[in-house]
Amino acid sequence: MTIVLTPVWTNGVQKLKVEPGPLAKLPRGLTPPALEHNVHRMRCLAQLRSKDKNIEKYIYLSQLKDADPNMFYKICIENLSEFTPLIYTPTVGDACLQYSHIFRRPEGMFISIKDKGNIGKVLRNWPCIDGARIAVVTDGSRILGLGDLGVNGMPISIGKLSLYVAGAGIRPHSTVPICIDVGTDNKAFLEDPLYLGLRQPRVSEAEMNEFMEEFMHEMSVVFPELLIQFEDFATDKAFSFLSTFRNRYPLFNDDIQGTGAVVLSGFLNAAKLSSAASGRPLADQRILFLGAGSAGVGVSMQLTSFFKLQGMSEEEARQRIWLVDSQGLVYDSRGKLAEHKKYFSRKDYDGPPMTNLVDIIDHIKPTALFGLSTMKGAFNQAVIEKMSEINARPIIFPLSNPVSLSECVFSEAVEWSNGKVIFASGSPFPEQTHAGRTLYPGQGNNMYVFPGIGLGAILARASSITDSMIEAASLGLADSLTDEERALDLVYPRIERIREISAQIALSVIRTAQKEGVDKSSDLRQLDDTALLKHIKGKMWNPSS
Ligand SMILES: NC(=O)C1=CN([C@@H]2O[C@H](COP(=O)(O)OP(=O)(O)OC[C@H]3O[C@@H](n4cnc5c(N)ncnc54)[C@H](OP(=O)(O)O)[C@@H]3O)[C@@H](O)[C@H]2O)C=CC1
Ligand SMILES: CC(=O)C(=O)O
Ligand SMILES: [Mg+2]
């Protein structure tokens, strides 16, 4: 790995920017005489572990990434299960809440409504335009389950891109975190003297749409090789920007499509476990969602599309799904419904509004219960006991993030189901011992798929991201469990294997892009699967030792 020392001027002060490469190999005189890579690695880990609070660990790691990205990624990849909760959910949620207070130095691009008419010029200020391959773009309007955080949403784009590097070997300087600032409706932030964003309410829908048209056009001009991941846009914008832009630019929405892929994958493995206990085939699964927003509807669409692949009619597939939102069960005669809920709105229920989750479970008799509602504790004892009463092995996935908003915690789910639950959550929980057995929670988080989707799309130079590419990623993940993982009843692979899994997912994504004719890297078509996998692995960036 070459070390590039680029002089960077910030407020009149020159700093040498160290491109990924070992700090310990800097030219003589620039480091202490006894700085040795392996010892420094231990030093960095010791400094990290000496901190009591996760937010302090987050700050330390952000600074380490800034000063010595090679070391940051080295220890991150070697300690993934320790690092992901720090650089990603749940700690990234705290980092977003506190961003304007803990901010040290900028990372990524801030494009604001004040740049309208001038966005291309601002984008050209990015220091690494030629190498840029993937941007995660948020407007901070729905950060995890924490709501509108305005420009404080930036750590989400940064955290997702760190996972692209750690989990799929995207080169660090190919990543572009972007936070769009079109104001915020977060009153506390607007009144906070340290708030880093524009001090104005969010702009109108029409103005936002105009801004996004210009932003997306200029992105494609300035960064012609860039894949875009939309992240944590509020529900209506999430759906509308995905449909407006997906056939014009290479992009996907992580909350709708990435979550759809990861939950389908975990569900398929969970359904195998539950059917081993109940004998119930996949076609008889009944899935209830608490939460009918971008993630809930995104997962519902992914499941429906899979059921259709299995030979069900569209109507049969749709009949497997029930949605509950803040007003209760979603059904046609309830009254006016948001556009994104209409497809799954039930036509077969015409009674009084149903708002109590236990009553709804009693009525529907679901085999699987998914939480994408941001409602902490919504899967209470009565809910889990009811699910366990009607299912030999209930599938219960409280998927809301961060951990403080999870619909239930793993220890409760184990206790209240008497150890029968098949569980995955959005944020990580510790394992539990029940009746002498160790039970492992899954982490049903889109972090398992977006790195591989991105890697595959980048290497294929995909002109768009099709539904089949997302589905291929999901099925690739579902198939990736080892015998040892299956023996432990895991529904997702161990996070330590993410690089191997991302390479497999990338292979499935590339092959699907080729079938659909959206790949521009036609030379990859000549390779058989073994050669293609080798090519993918060879392209993955590794920190040097
Ligand atoms: N594990 C993962 O990989 C992912 C997890 N998530 C998490 O999922 C959660 C939701 O995200 P997203 O769908 O984008 O958010 P949205 O805001 O789009 O949707 C939230 C949904 O929850 C519903 N809701 C709110 N309060 C209640 C309530 N009391 N009872 C029932 N439903 C309620 C809302 O109802 P209404 O429509 O009536 O307002 C809405 O349908 C977040 O916490 C997010 O972090 C998201 C993406 C990926
Ligand atoms: C995981 C994720 O994308 C979310 O919670 O929004
Ligand atoms: Mg998200």
XYZ file of C-alpha atoms and ligand atoms in Angstrom:
600
model
C 0.000 0.000 0.000
C 1.460 3.336 -1.000
C 1.363 6.102 1.504
C 0.280 9.398 0.087
C 0.954 12.430 2.204
C -1.283 15.128 0.778
C -0.993 18.612 2.237
C -4.455 19.773 3.257
C -5.085 23.352 4.305
C -7.747 23.958 6.917
C -8.233 27.503 8.187
C -4.685 28.413 7.244
C -3.182 25.392 9.004
C -1.430 22.754 6.932
C -1.999 19.130 7.825
C -0.606 16.076 6.096
C -3.457 13.810 5.114
C -2.393 10.190 5.384
C -4.072 8.043 2.777
C -4.687 4.467 3.939
C -1.337 2.917 4.758
C 0.437 2.017 7.987
C 1.344 5.011 10.126
C 4.370 3.098 11.360
C 5.817 3.165 7.819
C 5.879 6.936 7.486
C 9.208 8.463 6.435
C 11.933 8.600 9.075
C 11.562 11.464 11.474
C 7.772 11.714 11.246
C 7.022 9.109 13.933
C 8.556 8.147 17.301
C 11.554 5.798 16.886
C 9.861 2.758 18.424
C 6.447 3.014 16.721
C 5.826 -0.538 15.590
C 2.617 -1.564 13.813
C 1.605 -4.546 15.938
C 2.375 -2.819 19.212
C 0.510 0.258 18.020
C -2.472 -1.929 17.227
C -2.483 -3.108 20.866
C -2.064 0.502 22.003
C -5.097 1.636 19.982
C -7.259 -1.205 21.292
C -6.144 -0.506 24.850
C -7.012 3.180 24.459
C -10.413 2.252 23.074
C -11.178 -0.271 25.791
C -10.086 2.092 28.564
C -13.128 4.279 27.858
C -16.273 3.600 29.879
C -18.906 5.172 27.674
C -19.720 4.016 24.158
C -19.999 7.592 22.913
C -16.428 8.206 24.121
C -15.362 5.095 22.226
C -17.166 6.442 19.156
C -15.307 9.754 19.414
C -11.985 7.973 19.877
C -12.606 5.774 16.821
C -13.656 8.753 14.684
C -10.402 10.445 15.520
C -8.413 7.290 14.873
C -10.086 6.930 11.460
C -9.195 10.528 10.634
C -5.566 10.235 11.751
C -4.772 6.678 10.686
C -7.502 5.053 8.570
C -5.370 1.984 7.958
C -5.156 1.193 11.681
C -8.826 2.011 12.231
C -9.929 -0.504 9.597
C -7.323 -3.060 10.654
C -8.613 -3.275 14.214
C -12.210 -2.861 13.091
C -12.049 -5.873 10.750
C -10.251 -7.947 13.389
C -12.844 -7.097 16.075
C -16.073 -6.723 14.127
C -18.513 -7.837 16.806
C -16.964 -5.341 19.225
C -16.773 -2.517 16.661
C -20.104 -2.659 14.799
C -22.165 -1.594 17.847
C -19.752 1.349 18.262
C -19.447 2.681 14.719
C -23.028 1.708 13.827
C -26.261 1.005 15.710
C -26.815 1.522 18.605
C -23.968 3.995 19.352
C -24.321 5.837 16.037
C -27.796 6.849 17.260
C -26.232 8.676 20.225
C -23.574 10.121 17.940
C -26.321 11.589 15.729
C -28.228 13.005 18.700
C -25.037 14.644 19.973
C -23.299 15.377 16.656
C -23.358 19.170 16.958
C -21.757 18.858 20.404
C -19.147 16.161 19.759
C -18.124 17.466 16.303
C -14.341 17.803 15.845
C -13.574 17.891 12.141
C -15.837 17.507 9.101
C -16.001 14.174 7.303
C -18.081 13.931 4.133
C -20.040 16.556 2.207
C -22.737 18.911 3.420
C -24.971 20.093 0.598
C -27.553 22.611 1.709
C -30.598 24.258 0.206
C -28.478 27.413 0.010
C -26.404 25.590 -2.642
C -29.433 25.230 -4.926
C -28.475 26.404 -8.418
C -24.837 25.807 -7.567
C -24.737 22.178 -6.437
C -22.341 20.963 -9.152
C -19.743 23.556 -8.167
C -19.996 22.556 -4.510
C -19.706 18.836 -5.322
C -16.506 19.535 -7.243
C -14.889 20.533 -3.947
C -14.747 16.852 -2.972
C -11.024 16.021 -2.806
C -11.248 12.564 -4.385
C -13.675 12.838 -7.302
C -12.031 10.305 -9.616
C -11.896 7.505 -7.078
C -15.446 8.031 -5.748
C -17.616 4.924 -6.172
C -20.310 4.947 -3.475
C -22.194 7.711 -1.656
C -24.599 7.292 1.233
C -26.996 10.228 1.152
C -29.371 11.233 3.923
C -31.395 14.369 4.536
C -31.550 13.559 8.246
C -35.352 13.497 8.239
C -35.807 10.025 9.858
C -32.598 8.929 11.509
C -33.043 5.353 12.807
C -36.172 5.603 14.949
C -35.049 8.956 16.356
C -36.945 11.209 13.966
C -35.831 14.436 12.291
C -32.226 15.159 13.292
C -31.371 17.544 10.443
C -27.671 17.816 9.739
C -26.979 15.701 12.820
C -27.820 12.747 10.553
C -24.311 12.838 9.050
C -22.911 10.043 11.301
C -25.423 7.645 9.687
C -23.879 8.178 6.238
C -20.393 7.921 7.753
C -21.215 4.755 9.729
C -22.805 2.959 6.764
C -19.764 3.757 4.616
C -17.356 2.496 7.281
C -19.249 -0.796 7.017
C -18.796 -0.758 3.223
C -15.052 -0.567 3.799
C -14.867 -3.017 6.695
C -17.535 -5.421 5.400
C -16.979 -5.409 1.637
C -13.507 -3.993 1.090
C -14.599 -0.825 -0.695
C -11.543 1.481 -0.745
C -11.881 4.144 1.992
C -11.245 6.990 -0.429
C -13.976 5.658 -2.758
C -16.664 6.459 -0.199
C -18.575 9.756 -0.032
C -20.768 10.423 3.010
C -23.334 13.117 2.187
C -25.805 14.957 4.376
C -28.340 17.164 2.647
C -29.441 20.107 4.772
C -32.820 21.498 3.806
C -33.602 22.674 7.341
C -35.037 20.716 10.243
C -38.312 20.669 12.123
C -36.487 19.578 15.277
C -37.308 22.467 17.607
C -34.687 21.569 20.214
C -31.955 21.590 17.572
C -33.130 24.890 16.102
C -32.807 26.392 19.569
C -29.436 24.796 20.307
C -26.672 27.395 19.835
C -24.241 24.608 18.870
C -26.491 23.105 16.165
C -24.410 22.743 12.986
C -27.170 22.909 10.379
C -29.269 25.618 8.812
C -31.450 27.300 11.391
C -34.692 27.056 9.449
C -37.666 24.708 9.134
C -37.599 22.104 6.385
C -38.402 23.474 2.940
C -41.674 22.659 1.175
C -42.151 19.395 -0.706
C -42.012 21.226 -4.044
C -38.743 22.938 -3.160
C -37.255 19.664 -1.899
C -38.224 17.922 -5.143
C -36.586 20.641 -7.236
C -33.477 20.472 -5.057
C -33.267 16.683 -5.458
C -33.628 16.906 -9.256
C -30.628 19.235 -9.402
C -28.679 17.255 -6.787
C -29.103 13.921 -8.577
C -28.292 15.389 -11.983
C -25.139 17.092 -10.711
C -24.064 13.974 -8.815
C -24.203 12.004 -12.065
C -22.182 14.660 -13.891
C -19.506 15.180 -11.227
C -19.295 11.511 -10.182
C -20.130 9.469 -13.297
C -19.092 6.175 -11.658
C -20.992 6.643 -8.408
C -23.595 4.354 -6.847
C -25.981 6.125 -4.458
C -27.579 4.676 -1.339
C -30.504 6.718 -0.017
C -30.650 6.444 3.754
C -33.084 7.510 6.446
C -35.305 9.815 4.438
C -38.752 10.242 6.015
C -41.338 7.787 4.659
C -42.962 9.751 1.812
C -39.638 11.037 0.491
C -38.081 7.585 0.803
C -40.721 6.082 -1.495
C -41.023 9.001 -3.883
C -37.272 9.577 -4.473
C -36.733 5.867 -5.001
C -39.409 5.690 -7.681
C -38.470 9.035 -9.273
C -34.780 8.299 -9.646
C -34.247 4.533 -9.718
C -34.609 4.199 -13.485
C -32.428 7.222 -14.175
C -29.417 6.649 -11.911
C -27.734 3.706 -10.164
C -29.238 3.863 -6.683
C -31.162 1.975 -4.048
C -32.945 2.855 -0.840
C -31.441 0.970 2.047
C -34.443 1.259 4.379
C -36.918 -0.047 1.803
C -34.821 -2.438 -0.287
C -31.833 -3.279 1.958
C -34.147 -3.999 4.879
C -36.464 -5.986 2.601
C -33.530 -8.146 1.529
C -32.120 -8.755 4.983
C -35.451 -9.558 6.622
C -36.544 -11.916 3.826
C -33.264 -13.739 4.291
C -33.630 -14.113 8.073
C -37.286 -15.020 7.677
C -36.485 -17.870 5.285
C -34.036 -19.383 7.760
C -36.428 -18.776 10.656
C -39.307 -20.369 8.728
C -37.221 -23.534 8.279
C -36.695 -23.728 12.050
C -40.324 -23.013 12.839
C -41.590 -25.484 10.272
C -39.288 -28.196 11.693
C -41.223 -27.754 14.946
C -44.734 -27.235 13.548
C -44.709 -29.020 10.184
C -46.237 -25.862 8.674
C -45.004 -25.198 5.110
C -43.677 -21.823 3.971
C -46.870 -21.215 2.020
C -48.847 -21.210 5.292
C -46.766 -18.557 7.029
C -48.795 -15.559 8.234
C -46.762 -12.411 8.800
C -47.790 -9.501 10.966
C -45.924 -6.183 10.884
C -46.035 -3.593 13.627
C -44.977 -0.553 11.603
C -46.159 0.266 8.081
C -43.518 2.799 7.053
C -40.641 2.573 4.604
C -39.090 -0.439 6.302
C -42.350 -2.315 7.087
C -43.725 -1.868 3.578
C -40.282 -2.470 2.012
C -40.032 -5.848 3.758
C -43.648 -6.699 2.882
C -42.928 -6.060 -0.799
C -39.794 -8.222 -0.679
C -41.665 -11.093 0.984
C -44.538 -10.861 -1.491
C -42.186 -10.910 -4.418
C -40.473 -14.006 -2.989
C -43.797 -15.784 -2.414
C -44.685 -15.126 -6.054
C -41.375 -16.692 -7.101
C -42.490 -19.783 -5.199
C -45.533 -20.062 -7.423
C -48.178 -18.193 -5.436
C -50.503 -15.850 -7.287
C -50.135 -12.155 -6.512
C -53.287 -12.272 -4.401
C -52.176 -15.369 -2.475
C -48.816 -13.729 -1.781
C -50.391 -10.500 -0.574
C -52.772 -12.427 1.680
C -49.785 -13.610 3.762
C -49.188 -10.047 5.051
C -50.968 -7.893 7.671
C -49.845 -4.368 8.569
C -50.439 -2.437 11.788
C -49.600 1.274 12.006
C -50.081 3.902 14.719
C -53.881 3.679 14.175
C -54.024 -0.123 14.406
C -54.722 -2.787 11.778
C -54.525 -1.395 8.237
C -57.709 -2.277 6.322
C -59.649 -0.713 3.445
C -62.769 0.436 5.227
C -60.746 2.171 7.960
C -60.699 5.361 5.869
C -58.075 7.329 3.959
C -54.712 5.575 3.831
C -51.257 6.809 2.836
C -50.380 5.665 -0.688
C -47.625 3.258 0.411
C -50.017 1.312 2.671
C -52.789 0.744 0.129
C -51.375 -2.346 -1.574
C -51.259 -4.308 1.709
C -54.433 -2.870 3.221
C -56.760 -5.769 4.092
C -59.974 -6.161 2.173
C -61.173 -9.089 4.272
C -61.714 -7.138 7.505
C -64.640 -4.800 7.969
C -65.113 -4.631 11.732
C -64.315 -1.931 14.258
C -60.736 -0.539 14.378
C -58.339 -3.017 15.957
C -55.599 -1.354 17.982
C -54.655 -3.839 20.678
C -51.761 -5.984 19.476
C -52.789 -9.048 21.491
C -56.323 -8.860 20.019
C -54.852 -8.470 16.539
C -52.628 -11.523 17.060
C -55.619 -13.451 18.342
C -57.569 -12.489 15.234
C -54.837 -13.143 12.639
C -52.912 -16.006 14.260
C -49.568 -14.939 12.770
C -46.572 -17.249 12.639
C -44.168 -14.305 12.452
C -44.248 -10.883 14.111
C -41.954 -8.126 12.820
C -41.438 -4.785 14.565
C -40.490 -1.758 12.441
C -42.480 0.729 14.493
C -39.966 2.552 16.746
C -42.269 1.516 19.632
C -40.004 0.509 22.499
C -41.497 -2.377 24.461
C -44.477 -2.904 22.122
C -43.779 -6.657 22.164
C -44.629 -6.988 25.849
C -45.129 -10.117 27.903
C -48.750 -10.576 26.792
C -47.773 -10.257 23.113
C -44.920 -12.751 23.344
C -46.962 -15.187 25.421
C -49.797 -15.006 22.886
C -47.364 -15.651 19.991
C -45.896 -18.600 21.938
C -49.332 -20.000 22.723
C -50.276 -20.265 19.042
C -46.865 -21.266 17.638
C -44.525 -24.103 18.568
C -41.669 -21.733 17.670
C -42.820 -18.124 17.165
C -40.745 -15.939 14.854
C -40.331 -12.589 16.595
C -38.112 -9.899 15.049
C -38.069 -6.549 16.903
C -36.193 -4.659 14.195
C -36.444 -1.016 15.274
C -33.217 0.883 15.957
C -31.409 1.931 18.002
C -31.542 -0.571 20.833
C -33.444 1.881 23.064
C -36.392 1.662 20.630
C -36.423 -2.100 20.154
C -39.934 -3.580 20.442
C -38.495 -6.034 23.004
C -35.139 -7.232 24.263
C -33.795 -10.735 23.731
C -33.809 -11.790 27.402
C -37.533 -10.948 27.644
C -38.356 -12.773 24.433
C -36.527 -15.876 25.680
C -38.119 -15.795 29.121
C -41.695 -15.071 27.995
C -41.572 -17.663 25.206
C -39.948 -20.210 27.487
C -36.969 -20.420 25.136
C -39.065 -21.163 22.032
C -38.605 -17.851 20.247
C -36.760 -17.515 16.924
C -35.374 -14.034 17.303
C -33.581 -11.323 15.360
C -33.332 -7.641 16.232
C -32.176 -4.496 14.446
C -29.527 -3.726 17.059
C -27.390 -6.320 18.820
C -28.279 -8.113 22.083
C -26.158 -10.467 24.184
C -26.734 -14.220 24.057
C -28.851 -15.872 26.790
C -28.763 -19.134 28.681
C -32.080 -20.921 29.019
C -32.625 -24.376 30.532
C -28.910 -25.086 30.233
C -28.733 -24.074 26.538
C -27.081 -21.013 25.062
C -29.446 -19.159 22.750
C -28.118 -16.641 20.196
C -30.029 -13.610 18.930
C -29.754 -12.787 15.237
C -29.097 -9.255 14.069
C -31.648 -8.526 11.344
C -30.002 -5.417 10.055
C -29.475 -4.246 6.495
C -25.738 -4.073 7.295
C -25.599 -7.744 6.233
C -26.585 -6.934 2.647
C -25.826 -3.371 1.591
C -22.011 -3.847 1.545
C -22.335 -6.828 -0.822
C -24.992 -5.123 -2.972
C -22.717 -2.089 -3.289
C -19.620 -4.143 -4.070
C -21.444 -6.150 -6.747
C -23.045 -3.077 -8.317
C -19.719 -1.194 -8.368
C -17.773 -4.054 -9.929
C -20.511 -4.728 -12.506
C -20.681 -0.962 -13.137
C -24.440 -1.398 -12.963
C -26.467 1.350 -14.614
C -29.386 0.639 -12.272
C -30.177 -1.573 -9.290
C -33.036 -3.889 -10.179
C -35.434 -5.699 -7.837
C -33.898 -8.999 -8.949
C -30.435 -7.818 -7.874
C -31.797 -7.044 -4.398
C -33.563 -10.388 -4.272
C -30.368 -12.188 -5.342
C -28.548 -10.508 -2.452
C -31.220 -11.684 -0.044
C -31.201 -15.285 -1.223
C -27.393 -15.278 -1.278
C -27.380 -14.228 2.371
C -30.005 -16.826 3.328
C -27.875 -19.558 1.759
C -24.687 -18.445 3.427
C -25.206 -20.164 6.807
C -22.593 -22.780 7.625
C -23.521 -26.175 9.130
C -22.166 -24.966 12.459
C -24.351 -21.831 12.332
C -27.403 -23.883 11.401
C -26.715 -26.291 14.264
C -26.894 -23.314 16.641
C -30.283 -22.258 15.170
C -28.796 -19.020 13.815
C -30.853 -17.201 11.198
C -28.008 -14.898 10.125
C -24.333 -15.785 9.781
C -21.809 -14.565 12.292
C -20.805 -10.981 11.589
C -17.132 -12.003 11.625
C -17.769 -13.658 8.221
C -19.160 -10.489 6.621
C -16.328 -10.123 4.073
C -16.731 -13.658 2.784
C -20.523 -13.171 2.661
C -20.261 -9.807 0.909
C -18.111 -11.422 -1.792
C -20.769 -14.130 -2.317
C -23.554 -11.550 -2.361
C -21.557 -9.452 -4.844
C -21.250 -12.496 -7.094
C -25.031 -13.059 -7.061
C -25.639 -9.352 -7.681
C -23.209 -9.254 -10.638
C -24.690 -12.374 -12.230
C -28.193 -10.932 -11.907
C -27.081 -7.571 -13.327
C -25.655 -9.492 -16.293
C -28.902 -11.430 -16.815
C -30.863 -8.208 -16.747
C -28.436 -6.408 -19.036
C -27.679 -3.532 -16.643
C -23.941 -4.339 -16.281
C -21.348 -2.207 -18.045
C -18.302 -4.346 -17.052
C -18.818 -6.772 -19.924
C -15.407 -8.439 -19.363
C -16.823 -10.053 -16.190
C -19.282 -12.001 -18.328
C -16.431 -14.173 -19.624
C -15.535 -15.438 -16.115
C -16.993 -18.607 -14.609
C -18.207 -18.385 -10.986
C -14.903 -19.495 -9.472
C -12.953 -16.942 -11.494
C -15.518 -14.221 -10.788
C -15.373 -14.846 -7.040
C -11.591 -14.680 -7.207
C -11.829 -11.422 -9.154
C -14.225 -9.966 -6.551
C -11.998 -10.953 -3.648
C -8.981 -9.556 -5.454
C -10.727 -6.189 -5.753
C -11.504 -5.957 -2.031
C -9.349 -3.441 -0.203
C -7.471 -4.685 2.845
C -5.658 -2.574 5.390
C -1.952 -3.339 5.285
C -0.011 -4.761 8.202
N -33.262 -3.525 11.239
C -33.067 -2.817 10.145
O -32.231 -3.148 9.282
C -33.853 -1.574 9.949
C -34.587 -1.030 10.958
N -35.294 0.107 10.737
C -35.981 0.669 11.874
O -37.368 0.553 11.696
C -38.011 1.630 12.335
C -38.991 2.241 11.364
O -38.327 2.755 10.238
P -39.166 3.288 8.977
O -40.118 2.278 8.503
O -38.208 3.802 7.998
O -39.934 4.492 9.663
P -41.288 5.127 9.223
O -41.398 6.393 9.949
O -41.387 5.115 7.743
O -42.394 4.098 9.774
C -42.704 3.905 11.117
C -43.982 3.114 11.188
O -44.249 2.804 12.555
C -45.607 3.101 12.807
N -45.861 3.388 14.200
C -45.532 4.468 14.918
N -46.039 4.384 16.153
C -46.712 3.224 16.211
C -47.494 2.575 17.201
N -47.686 3.122 18.379
N -48.038 1.381 16.910
C -47.863 0.840 15.696
N -47.156 1.397 14.708
C -46.587 2.587 14.974
C -45.914 4.313 11.953
O -47.334 4.454 11.831
P -48.006 5.592 10.911
O -47.791 5.123 9.512
O -49.442 5.540 11.323
O -47.328 6.867 11.224
C -45.197 3.903 10.666
O -46.016 3.075 9.897
C -36.904 2.568 12.799
O -36.662 2.370 14.164
C -35.710 2.140 12.026
O -34.513 2.339 12.732
C -35.356 0.720 9.515
C -34.619 0.233 8.482
C -33.771 -0.922 8.639
C -30.623 0.002 9.974
C -31.235 1.151 9.362
O -31.011 1.434 8.204
C -32.162 1.941 10.124
O -32.442 1.612 11.270
O -32.642 2.941 9.578
Mg -31.662 3.370 7.728
